[in-house]
Amino acid sequence: MSTIKSRLRREKIAKILMQLAGIGITGSLFLIIGIILFKGLPYLTWDMISQTPQGGFYIGKEGGILNAILGSFYLAGLSTILACIIGLPIAIYLNVYIAQSSSLARVSKLLFDILFGIPSIVYGAIAFSIMIALGIRASLLGGVITITLLTIPIVVRTLDELLKTIPLDLKNTTTSLGATPWQTAQILLKYIKPGIFTALLLAFGRAIGDVAGVLLTTGFSDNLPLYLDEPAATLPLAIFFQLSSPIPEVQGRAYASALILTFIILIIVICTHILASRQKKHRL
Amino acid sequence: MRLRILKDRWIRITFRTLLLLTLSLVVLIGIGLFIKSLPLLKDQNIFLILTGSTWSPLKGQFGFLPFITGTVSVTLIALIIAAPLCILSSIYLVEYASDILKKTVLPLINVLAAIPPVLYGVWGILFVVPLISNYIGPAFGNNSSGYSILSGGIVLAVMIFPIMISIMVEVLQTIPPDLKAASLSLGATRWETIQKVILKKVRPGIIAAIVLATSRAFGETIAVLMVCGNIPQIPKSLFDAGYPIPALIANNFGEMMSIPHYDAALMFAALLLLAIIFLFNLISRLILNKLEEKA
């Protein structure tokens, strides 16, 4: 047995190592945001947010990325709504209608984990080949369908975790009063209301940031997205394309676009955080 | 009275159908990818495809080895960086940190999880790539462009921090306080308690976290694609460019469809990804299930 001194020294070293690891991990977040802010801010102008690409935008002339910002919001908004329409009933079914120990519940859990883990590029590739088979060209609609598939598992998983936090008593009380499962579900939904918005925001955040899924299915367009059956620009893709340009001015705009996306994501995260703390209070 | 029961029955059927339809997606995607990659699989031996190192679609040679090694090496680098850091910091968060620190750091980790891949890619190009080409590469006597599997690994490591930490913290919190108290009261220091009691107890959970993070890393496309160099070769050093499987699909899908078997090969790549992810999720779910049953 080593002396108490060396044991305490080891304790100290381990603690310092752990602190360094923690600082490294949280530091990486500030490094990412800091660098994007530093590089993007000089190029961020009002024109960037308020205009569509004009002639010669991609060689560094005037214009903005309003088309991509709007496209991303449409795409993420529509897919989030669709994912909620499909995901909410599934989460309710899994928690109210069937027993947690049933094999269907277990299999569902695994399969949703897998759906959650399927990379968006695979969703994109599948959707793309289906679209080719049906003769549909890359369009906002194609993107919405792909991203909806991508976000359903997020909605289901978040709501599932939320519904699990509800005390069993509440469920049992309503059932013993003679409520049908659907009536029970309605009461539970009231209970987790702020949490539903959290799930929606999480899905929205993932949807607005995805590139691989929209790369093949949504295409790109310099026009404002007006119709579902036309290609639409998306913000992450705009960043990706502008970044691959050799012209410094265009690259700078990519950084500014990245900064805009960072702002959007930060706003979403802050809203999620506020809603989550409200859910805690809501819980009584 | 009748009405509400009838209503409930209809809702039950609708909800169940929605669930089953969504679940069947996994199977449908798998079957779809398999059918699409059949032309290639019929034409060439699957082992030759997996072990072939020449990728020249024009000559009908579809060797996946460069892409498999690309994916595996990038993922391994990411794990080697991320796993120790995440284990250390999640232990610190659970065992040492004050509540205030926990309440500040965990939301920050959530922010890290919310950052889209493309922003990680931008960061990789602006920070990691120059860092490697200007400092780390020369320090090892290598004049790399910086677009290398090492850059991909570093970016990927940061991307899997959140998922690793959130699972590890959850697992660490399941340790009963009695166990710690017993060890501490026997005179062990906290670090000794962590080493000899806690880590032993949570080992399966940590493995599950790493496995899950691995499957996430396998599928990451855009961020890795942006910093990896994308040259179909077997990387020989950390500073060589690599070409992971998802990048292959993203870069080439939809183009050159007239080349025979080309799209079948890309679909096979997607099928490969799906299979790996299926397997890894299954493993981690089984481990986590066992832990939950015990807890």
Coordinates of C-alpha atoms in Angstrom, one line a residue:
Chain A
M1 CA 0.0 0.0 0.0
S2 CA 1.4 3.3 -1.0
T3 CA 1.7 6.2 1.5
I4 CA -1.2 8.5 2.2
K5 CA 0.7 11.3 0.6
S6 CA 1.1 9.7 -2.7
R7 CA -2.5 8.6 -2.7
L8 CA -3.6 12.1 -2.1
R9 CA -1.2 13.3 -4.8
R10 CA -2.8 10.9 -7.2
E11 CA -6.2 12.2 -6.2
K12 CA -5.1 15.7 -7.0
I13 CA -3.6 14.8 -10.4
A14 CA -6.8 12.9 -11.3
K15 CA -8.9 15.9 -10.3
I16 CA -6.8 18.3 -12.4
L17 CA -7.1 16.0 -15.4
M18 CA -10.8 15.8 -15.1
Q19 CA -11.1 19.5 -14.8
L20 CA -8.9 19.9 -17.9
A21 CA -11.1 17.5 -19.8
G22 CA -14.2 19.4 -18.8
I23 CA -12.7 22.7 -19.8
G24 CA -11.6 21.2 -23.1
I25 CA -15.1 20.1 -23.9
T26 CA -16.9 23.2 -22.9
G27 CA -14.1 25.3 -24.4
S28 CA -14.6 23.6 -27.8
L29 CA -18.2 25.1 -27.9
F30 CA -16.8 28.6 -27.3
L31 CA -14.1 28.0 -29.8
I32 CA -16.6 27.1 -32.5
I33 CA -18.9 30.0 -31.9
G34 CA -16.1 32.4 -31.4
I35 CA -14.4 31.5 -34.6
I36 CA -17.6 31.7 -36.7
L37 CA -18.4 35.1 -35.0
F38 CA -14.9 36.4 -35.6
K39 CA -14.8 35.4 -39.3
G40 CA -18.4 36.0 -40.1
L41 CA -19.1 39.3 -38.5
P42 CA -17.1 41.5 -40.9
Y43 CA -19.1 40.1 -43.8
L44 CA -22.5 40.3 -42.1
T45 CA -24.6 43.1 -43.7
W46 CA -28.3 43.9 -43.8
D47 CA -28.3 43.0 -47.5
M48 CA -27.3 39.5 -46.6
I49 CA -30.5 38.9 -44.7
S50 CA -32.9 41.1 -46.8
Q51 CA -32.1 40.3 -50.4
T52 CA -32.0 37.4 -52.8
P53 CA -28.9 36.7 -54.9
Q54 CA -28.6 39.2 -57.7
G55 CA -26.7 38.6 -60.9
G56 CA -23.1 37.9 -60.2
F57 CA -23.8 37.1 -56.5
Y58 CA -21.6 34.0 -56.7
I59 CA -18.6 36.0 -58.0
G60 CA -18.9 38.4 -55.1
K61 CA -21.4 41.0 -56.4
E62 CA -24.4 42.2 -54.4
G63 CA -27.2 40.2 -53.1
G64 CA -28.1 38.2 -50.0
I65 CA -29.3 34.8 -48.9
L66 CA -32.9 35.6 -48.1
N67 CA -33.9 32.8 -50.4
A68 CA -32.0 30.3 -48.3
I69 CA -33.1 31.6 -45.0
L70 CA -36.8 31.5 -46.0
G71 CA -36.3 28.2 -47.7
S72 CA -34.9 26.7 -44.5
F73 CA -37.7 28.1 -42.4
Y74 CA -40.3 26.7 -44.7
L75 CA -38.7 23.4 -44.9
A76 CA -38.0 23.0 -41.2
G77 CA -41.4 24.5 -40.3
L78 CA -43.4 22.2 -42.5
S79 CA -41.4 19.1 -41.6
T80 CA -41.7 19.8 -37.9
I81 CA -45.5 20.2 -38.2
L82 CA -45.8 17.0 -40.1
A83 CA -43.4 15.1 -37.8
C84 CA -45.5 16.3 -34.8
I85 CA -48.8 15.1 -36.5
I86 CA -47.2 11.7 -36.9
G87 CA -45.0 11.6 -33.9
L88 CA -47.4 12.8 -31.2
P89 CA -50.0 10.0 -31.7
I90 CA -47.2 7.4 -31.7
A91 CA -45.7 8.6 -28.4
I92 CA -49.2 8.6 -26.9
Y93 CA -49.9 5.1 -28.2
L94 CA -46.7 3.8 -26.8
N95 CA -47.3 5.3 -23.3
V96 CA -51.0 5.2 -22.8
Y97 CA -52.4 2.4 -25.0
I98 CA -49.9 -0.4 -24.5
A99 CA -47.9 -1.7 -21.5
Q100 CA -44.3 -0.7 -21.2
S101 CA -43.3 -4.3 -20.9
S102 CA -45.1 -5.5 -24.0
S103 CA -42.9 -6.8 -26.8
L104 CA -44.3 -4.2 -29.2
A105 CA -43.1 -1.4 -26.8
R106 CA -39.6 -3.0 -26.6
V107 CA -39.3 -3.5 -30.4
S108 CA -40.5 0.0 -31.0
K109 CA -37.9 1.4 -28.7
L110 CA -35.1 -0.4 -30.5
L111 CA -36.5 0.5 -34.0
F112 CA -36.9 4.2 -33.1
D113 CA -33.3 4.2 -31.8
I114 CA -32.3 2.9 -35.2
L115 CA -34.5 5.3 -37.1
F116 CA -32.9 8.0 -35.0
G117 CA -29.5 6.8 -35.8
I118 CA -29.9 6.4 -39.6
P119 CA -27.7 9.1 -41.1
S120 CA -29.6 11.7 -43.0
I121 CA -27.6 10.9 -46.1
V122 CA -29.2 7.5 -46.2
Y123 CA -32.7 9.1 -45.9
G124 CA -31.7 11.5 -48.7
A125 CA -30.4 8.7 -50.9
I126 CA -33.6 6.6 -50.4
A127 CA -35.9 9.6 -51.0
F128 CA -33.9 10.6 -54.0
S129 CA -34.2 7.2 -55.7
I130 CA -37.9 7.1 -54.9
M131 CA -38.3 10.5 -56.5
I132 CA -36.4 9.4 -59.6
A133 CA -38.6 6.3 -59.9
L134 CA -41.7 8.5 -59.6
G135 CA -40.3 11.1 -61.9
I136 CA -40.4 13.9 -59.4
R137 CA -37.6 16.4 -59.6
A138 CA -35.7 17.9 -56.6
S139 CA -38.2 20.2 -54.9
L140 CA -39.2 21.7 -51.6
L141 CA -41.8 18.9 -51.2
G142 CA -39.1 16.2 -51.6
G143 CA -37.0 17.9 -48.9
V144 CA -40.0 18.2 -46.6
I145 CA -40.7 14.5 -46.8
T146 CA -37.1 13.5 -46.3
I147 CA -36.7 15.9 -43.3
T148 CA -40.0 14.7 -41.8
L149 CA -38.7 11.2 -41.8
L150 CA -35.6 12.5 -40.1
T151 CA -37.5 14.4 -37.4
I152 CA -40.2 11.9 -36.5
P153 CA -37.8 9.8 -34.3
I154 CA -36.7 13.0 -32.5
V155 CA -40.3 14.0 -31.7
V156 CA -41.2 10.5 -30.6
R157 CA -38.2 10.0 -28.4
T158 CA -38.5 13.4 -26.7
L159 CA -42.2 13.0 -26.1
D160 CA -41.7 9.5 -24.9
E161 CA -39.2 10.6 -22.3
L162 CA -41.5 13.3 -21.2
L163 CA -44.6 11.1 -20.9
K164 CA -42.5 8.7 -18.8
T165 CA -41.9 11.4 -16.2
I166 CA -45.7 11.7 -15.4
P167 CA -46.5 10.0 -12.1
L168 CA -48.4 6.8 -12.7
D169 CA -51.0 7.9 -10.1
L170 CA -52.3 10.5 -12.5
K171 CA -52.8 7.8 -15.2
N172 CA -54.3 5.4 -12.8
T173 CA -56.7 7.9 -11.3
T174 CA -58.2 8.9 -14.6
T175 CA -58.5 5.3 -15.7
S176 CA -60.2 4.3 -12.4
L177 CA -62.7 7.2 -12.9
G178 CA -63.8 5.4 -16.0
A179 CA -61.9 7.5 -18.6
T180 CA -61.1 5.8 -21.9
P181 CA -57.4 5.8 -22.8
W182 CA -58.0 8.7 -25.2
Q183 CA -59.5 10.8 -22.4
T184 CA -56.5 9.9 -20.2
A185 CA -54.2 10.9 -23.0
Q186 CA -55.9 14.3 -23.3
I187 CA -55.2 14.9 -19.6
L188 CA -51.6 13.8 -19.9
L189 CA -51.2 16.1 -22.9
K190 CA -52.2 19.1 -20.8
Y191 CA -49.6 18.0 -18.3
I192 CA -46.8 18.0 -20.8
K193 CA -47.8 21.0 -22.9
P194 CA -44.6 23.0 -22.5
G195 CA -42.6 19.9 -23.2
I196 CA -44.4 19.4 -26.5
F197 CA -43.0 22.7 -27.7
T198 CA -39.6 21.6 -26.5
A199 CA -39.8 18.5 -28.7
L200 CA -41.0 20.7 -31.6
L201 CA -38.1 23.1 -31.2
L202 CA -35.6 20.2 -31.0
A203 CA -37.0 18.8 -34.2
F204 CA -37.0 22.2 -35.8
G205 CA -33.4 22.7 -34.8
R206 CA -32.3 19.5 -36.3
A207 CA -34.4 20.1 -39.5
I208 CA -33.0 23.5 -40.1
G209 CA -29.4 22.4 -39.8
D210 CA -29.5 19.3 -41.9
V211 CA -27.5 19.3 -45.2
A212 CA -27.1 15.7 -46.3
G213 CA -30.9 15.1 -46.4
V214 CA -31.6 18.1 -48.5
L215 CA -28.5 17.9 -50.7
L216 CA -30.1 15.5 -53.1
T217 CA -33.8 16.0 -52.6
T218 CA -34.4 19.8 -52.4
G219 CA -32.0 21.2 -55.0
F220 CA -31.1 24.8 -54.9
S221 CA -32.7 28.0 -56.3
D222 CA -31.9 31.7 -56.3
N223 CA -35.6 32.5 -56.2
L224 CA -37.7 32.9 -53.1
P225 CA -39.4 29.6 -52.4
L226 CA -43.1 30.0 -53.4
Y227 CA -44.2 26.6 -54.5
L228 CA -43.8 23.1 -53.0
D229 CA -43.0 21.5 -56.4
E230 CA -40.0 23.8 -57.1
P231 CA -36.4 23.5 -55.9
A232 CA -35.7 25.7 -52.9
A233 CA -32.5 26.9 -51.3
T234 CA -31.6 26.0 -47.7
L235 CA -29.3 27.9 -45.4
P236 CA -26.8 25.0 -44.6
L237 CA -26.5 24.2 -48.3
A238 CA -25.9 27.9 -49.1
I239 CA -23.1 27.8 -46.6
F240 CA -21.7 24.7 -48.1
F241 CA -21.8 26.0 -51.7
Q242 CA -20.4 29.4 -51.0
L243 CA -17.6 27.9 -49.0
S244 CA -16.4 25.8 -51.9
S245 CA -16.0 29.0 -54.0
P246 CA -12.4 30.1 -54.6
I247 CA -13.4 33.8 -54.4
P248 CA -12.6 35.3 -50.9
E249 CA -15.7 37.6 -51.0
V250 CA -18.0 34.6 -51.5
Q251 CA -16.2 32.6 -48.8
G252 CA -16.6 35.5 -46.5
R253 CA -20.4 35.4 -47.2
A254 CA -20.3 31.7 -46.3
Y255 CA -18.9 32.7 -42.9
A256 CA -21.6 35.3 -42.5
S257 CA -24.3 32.8 -43.5
A258 CA -22.8 30.4 -40.9
L259 CA -23.1 33.2 -38.4
I260 CA -26.8 33.7 -39.2
L261 CA -27.4 29.9 -38.8
T262 CA -25.6 30.0 -35.5
F263 CA -27.8 32.8 -34.3
I264 CA -30.9 30.9 -35.3
I265 CA -29.7 27.8 -33.5
L266 CA -28.8 29.7 -30.4
I267 CA -32.2 31.3 -30.3
I268 CA -33.8 27.9 -30.6
V269 CA -31.6 26.5 -27.8
I270 CA -32.5 29.4 -25.5
C271 CA -36.2 29.0 -26.1
T272 CA -35.9 25.2 -25.5
H273 CA -34.1 25.9 -22.2
I274 CA -36.8 28.4 -21.1
L275 CA -39.6 26.0 -22.0
A276 CA -37.8 23.1 -20.3
S277 CA -37.6 25.0 -17.0
R278 CA -41.2 26.0 -17.4
Q279 CA -42.1 22.3 -17.7
K280 CA -40.4 21.7 -14.4
K281 CA -42.5 24.3 -12.7
H282 CA -45.6 23.1 -14.6
R283 CA -45.0 19.6 -13.1
L284 CA -45.9 20.9 -9.6
Chain B
M1 CA -71.1 6.7 -23.4
R2 CA -71.1 4.6 -26.5
L3 CA -69.7 7.5 -28.5
R4 CA -66.6 8.0 -26.4
I5 CA -65.7 4.3 -26.5
L6 CA -66.2 4.2 -30.2
K7 CA -64.1 7.3 -30.5
D8 CA -61.4 5.7 -28.4
R9 CA -61.4 2.6 -30.6
W10 CA -60.9 4.6 -33.8
I11 CA -58.1 6.6 -32.2
R12 CA -56.5 3.4 -31.1
I13 CA -56.6 1.9 -34.6
T14 CA -55.3 5.1 -36.2
F15 CA -52.4 5.5 -33.7
R16 CA -51.4 1.9 -34.0
T17 CA -51.4 2.1 -37.8
L18 CA -49.2 5.2 -37.6
L19 CA -46.8 3.4 -35.3
L20 CA -46.6 0.3 -37.4
L21 CA -46.1 2.3 -40.6
T22 CA -43.3 4.3 -39.1
L23 CA -41.6 1.2 -37.7
S24 CA -41.9 -0.6 -41.0
L25 CA -39.7 2.2 -42.4
V26 CA -36.6 0.6 -41.0
V27 CA -37.5 -2.6 -42.8
L28 CA -38.6 -0.9 -46.0
I29 CA -35.4 1.2 -46.2
G30 CA -33.3 -1.9 -45.7
I31 CA -35.2 -3.9 -48.4
G32 CA -35.1 -0.9 -50.7
L33 CA -31.4 -0.5 -50.4
F34 CA -30.8 -4.2 -50.8
I35 CA -32.9 -4.4 -54.0
K36 CA -31.2 -1.3 -55.4
S37 CA -27.7 -2.7 -54.7
L38 CA -28.6 -6.2 -56.1
P39 CA -27.3 -5.5 -59.7
L40 CA -23.8 -5.0 -58.3
L41 CA -24.0 -7.9 -55.8
K42 CA -25.1 -10.2 -58.6
D43 CA -22.3 -9.1 -60.8
Q44 CA -19.5 -9.2 -58.4
N45 CA -18.5 -11.2 -55.3
I46 CA -19.4 -9.3 -52.1
F47 CA -16.1 -10.1 -50.5
L48 CA -14.2 -8.7 -53.5
I49 CA -16.3 -5.5 -53.2
L50 CA -15.5 -5.2 -49.5
T51 CA -11.8 -5.9 -49.8
G52 CA -11.0 -4.4 -53.2
S53 CA -8.9 -1.3 -53.0
T54 CA -9.4 0.1 -56.5
W55 CA -12.3 2.5 -57.0
S56 CA -12.8 3.2 -60.7
P57 CA -16.4 3.1 -61.7
L58 CA -15.7 3.6 -65.3
K59 CA -13.8 0.3 -65.4
G60 CA -16.5 -1.3 -63.4
Q61 CA -14.2 -1.7 -60.3
F62 CA -15.9 -0.9 -57.1
G63 CA -13.4 -1.6 -54.3
F64 CA -14.8 -0.4 -51.0
L65 CA -11.7 -0.8 -49.0
P66 CA -10.5 2.8 -49.2
F67 CA -13.9 4.1 -48.0
I68 CA -14.2 1.5 -45.3
T69 CA -10.7 2.3 -44.0
G70 CA -11.5 6.0 -44.3
T71 CA -14.6 5.7 -42.2
V72 CA -13.0 3.4 -39.7
S73 CA -9.9 5.5 -39.2
V74 CA -11.8 8.8 -38.9
T75 CA -14.2 7.2 -36.4
L76 CA -11.3 5.6 -34.4
I77 CA -9.4 8.9 -34.1
A78 CA -12.6 10.6 -32.9
L79 CA -13.2 7.9 -30.3
I80 CA -9.6 8.0 -29.1
I81 CA -9.9 11.7 -28.6
A82 CA -13.5 11.8 -27.3
A83 CA -13.8 8.7 -25.0
P84 CA -11.2 9.6 -22.4
L85 CA -12.2 13.3 -22.3
C86 CA -15.8 12.4 -21.9
I87 CA -15.3 9.7 -19.3
L88 CA -13.1 12.1 -17.2
S89 CA -15.4 15.1 -17.5
S90 CA -18.7 13.2 -16.9
I91 CA -17.1 11.7 -13.7
Y92 CA -16.1 15.1 -12.6
L93 CA -19.6 16.5 -13.3
V94 CA -21.3 13.7 -11.3
E95 CA -18.9 13.2 -8.5
Y96 CA -17.1 16.5 -7.9
A97 CA -19.0 19.4 -9.5
S98 CA -21.2 21.7 -7.5
D99 CA -24.9 22.0 -8.5
I100 CA -24.2 25.4 -10.0
L101 CA -21.4 24.1 -12.2
K102 CA -23.6 21.2 -13.3
K103 CA -26.4 23.6 -14.1
T104 CA -24.1 25.7 -16.3
V105 CA -22.2 23.0 -18.1
L106 CA -24.9 20.6 -19.0
P107 CA -26.9 23.2 -20.9
L108 CA -23.7 24.2 -22.7
I109 CA -23.3 20.6 -23.8
N110 CA -26.9 20.8 -25.1
V111 CA -25.9 23.8 -27.2
L112 CA -23.0 21.7 -28.6
A113 CA -25.5 19.0 -29.5
A114 CA -27.7 21.5 -31.3
I115 CA -25.0 22.9 -33.6
P116 CA -25.6 21.7 -37.1
P117 CA -23.0 19.6 -38.9
V118 CA -22.3 22.2 -41.5
L119 CA -21.2 24.7 -38.8
Y120 CA -18.8 22.0 -37.4
G121 CA -17.5 21.8 -41.0
V122 CA -17.0 25.5 -41.2
W123 CA -15.1 25.4 -37.9
G124 CA -13.1 22.5 -39.1
I125 CA -12.0 24.4 -42.2
L126 CA -11.3 27.7 -40.4
F127 CA -9.6 26.2 -37.3
V128 CA -8.7 22.5 -37.4
V129 CA -7.4 22.3 -41.0
P130 CA -5.0 25.3 -40.7
L131 CA -3.9 24.1 -37.2
I132 CA -2.8 20.8 -38.7
S133 CA -1.2 22.2 -41.9
N134 CA 0.6 25.0 -40.1
Y135 CA 1.5 23.6 -36.7
I136 CA 0.8 19.9 -36.0
G137 CA 1.8 18.6 -39.5
P138 CA 5.2 20.4 -39.6
A139 CA 5.9 19.4 -36.0
F140 CA 5.9 15.8 -37.2
G141 CA 7.8 16.7 -40.4
N142 CA 4.8 16.4 -42.6
N143 CA 3.7 19.0 -45.1
S144 CA 0.0 18.0 -45.1
S145 CA -2.6 20.3 -46.6
G146 CA -4.5 19.8 -43.4
Y147 CA -7.4 18.2 -45.2
S148 CA -6.8 14.8 -43.6
I149 CA -8.3 12.0 -41.5
L150 CA -6.9 13.7 -38.4
S151 CA -9.0 16.8 -39.1
G152 CA -12.0 14.6 -39.7
G153 CA -11.4 12.8 -36.5
I154 CA -11.0 15.9 -34.4
V155 CA -14.2 17.5 -35.8
L156 CA -16.0 14.3 -35.3
A157 CA -14.7 14.0 -31.8
V158 CA -16.2 17.3 -30.9
M159 CA -19.5 16.3 -32.5
I160 CA -19.8 13.2 -30.4
F161 CA -19.0 14.8 -27.1
P162 CA -22.6 15.6 -26.3
I163 CA -24.1 12.2 -26.9
M164 CA -21.3 10.5 -24.9
I165 CA -21.5 12.9 -22.0
S166 CA -25.3 12.8 -21.7
I167 CA -25.4 9.0 -21.6
M168 CA -22.4 8.7 -19.3
V169 CA -23.8 11.2 -16.9
E170 CA -27.1 9.4 -16.8
V171 CA -25.4 6.1 -16.2
L172 CA -23.1 7.5 -13.5
Q173 CA -26.1 8.9 -11.7
T174 CA -27.6 5.4 -11.3
I175 CA -24.8 4.4 -8.9
P176 CA -26.3 4.0 -5.4
P177 CA -24.8 6.4 -2.9
D178 CA -24.4 3.6 -0.4
L179 CA -21.8 2.0 -2.6
K180 CA -19.7 5.2 -2.6
A181 CA -20.2 5.7 1.1
A182 CA -19.0 2.2 1.9
S183 CA -15.8 2.6 -0.1
L184 CA -15.1 6.1 1.3
S185 CA -15.7 4.9 4.9
L186 CA -13.1 2.2 4.3
G187 CA -10.6 4.9 3.8
A188 CA -10.4 5.1 0.1
T189 CA -9.8 8.4 -1.5
R190 CA -12.5 9.7 -3.9
W191 CA -10.3 8.9 -6.9
E192 CA -9.7 5.4 -5.6
T193 CA -13.4 5.0 -5.1
I194 CA -14.0 6.1 -8.7
Q195 CA -11.3 3.8 -10.0
K196 CA -12.1 0.7 -8.1
V197 CA -15.9 1.0 -7.4
I198 CA -17.7 3.3 -9.7
L199 CA -15.8 2.7 -13.0
K200 CA -16.2 -1.1 -12.5
K201 CA -19.9 -0.7 -11.9
V202 CA -20.6 1.6 -14.9
R203 CA -18.3 -0.1 -17.4
P204 CA -21.2 -1.6 -19.4
G205 CA -22.9 1.8 -19.5
I206 CA -19.7 3.5 -20.7
I207 CA -19.3 0.9 -23.4
A208 CA -22.9 1.5 -24.5
A209 CA -22.3 5.2 -24.7
I210 CA -19.2 4.7 -26.8
V211 CA -21.0 2.2 -29.1
L212 CA -23.8 4.6 -29.6
A213 CA -21.4 7.5 -30.3
T214 CA -19.6 5.3 -32.8
S215 CA -22.7 4.6 -34.7
R216 CA -23.4 8.3 -34.8
A217 CA -19.9 9.0 -36.0
F218 CA -20.2 6.4 -38.8
G219 CA -23.0 8.2 -40.4
E220 CA -21.8 11.8 -40.1
T221 CA -21.5 13.2 -43.6
I222 CA -21.1 16.8 -44.3
A223 CA -18.8 18.0 -41.5
V224 CA -16.4 15.1 -42.2
L225 CA -16.7 15.5 -46.0
M226 CA -15.7 19.2 -45.6
V227 CA -12.4 18.5 -43.9
C228 CA -11.3 15.0 -44.9
G229 CA -9.8 15.7 -48.3
N230 CA -12.0 13.0 -50.1
I231 CA -9.4 11.1 -52.0
P232 CA -10.2 7.4 -52.6
Q233 CA -7.0 6.0 -51.1
I234 CA -6.2 3.9 -48.1
P235 CA -4.8 6.5 -45.7
K236 CA -1.3 5.6 -44.5
S237 CA -0.8 8.3 -41.9
L238 CA -2.9 10.6 -39.8
F239 CA -2.0 13.4 -42.2
D240 CA -3.3 11.7 -45.3
A241 CA -6.6 12.5 -46.9
G242 CA -9.3 9.9 -46.5
Y243 CA -12.8 9.3 -48.0
P244 CA -15.5 8.0 -45.6
I245 CA -18.5 6.2 -46.9
P246 CA -21.2 8.9 -46.3
A247 CA -19.0 11.4 -48.1
L248 CA -18.9 9.0 -51.1
I249 CA -22.7 8.9 -51.3
A250 CA -23.1 12.7 -50.8
N251 CA -20.5 13.6 -53.4
N252 CA -21.5 11.2 -56.2
F253 CA -25.1 10.4 -55.8
G254 CA -27.3 11.7 -58.6
E255 CA -24.3 12.2 -60.9
M256 CA -22.9 9.9 -63.5
M257 CA -25.9 7.6 -63.3
S258 CA -25.3 6.3 -66.8
I259 CA -22.2 4.4 -65.6
P260 CA -23.4 0.8 -65.1
H261 CA -23.7 -0.3 -61.5
Y262 CA -22.6 3.1 -60.2
D263 CA -25.8 3.8 -58.4
A264 CA -26.0 0.2 -57.2
A265 CA -22.6 0.7 -55.7
L266 CA -23.6 3.8 -53.9
M267 CA -26.8 2.1 -52.6
F268 CA -24.6 -0.7 -51.4
A269 CA -22.6 1.9 -49.5
A270 CA -25.8 3.2 -47.9
L271 CA -26.8 -0.4 -47.1
L272 CA -23.5 -1.0 -45.4
L273 CA -24.0 2.1 -43.3
L274 CA -27.5 1.0 -42.3
A275 CA -26.2 -2.5 -41.4
I276 CA -23.5 -1.1 -39.2
I277 CA -25.8 1.3 -37.5
F278 CA -28.4 -1.4 -36.9
L279 CA -25.8 -3.6 -35.3
F280 CA -24.3 -0.9 -33.1
N281 CA -27.7 0.3 -31.9
L282 CA -28.7 -3.2 -31.1
I283 CA -25.6 -3.8 -29.0
S284 CA -25.9 -0.6 -27.0
R285 CA -29.7 -1.1 -26.5
L286 CA -29.1 -4.5 -25.2
I287 CA -26.5 -3.3 -22.7
L288 CA -28.6 -0.3 -21.6
N289 CA -31.7 -2.5 -21.2
K290 CA -29.8 -4.8 -18.9
L291 CA -28.6 -1.8 -16.9
E292 CA -32.1 -0.4 -16.6
E293 CA -33.5 -3.8 -15.4
K294 CA -30.8 -3.9 -12.7
A295 CA -31.4 -0.3 -11.6

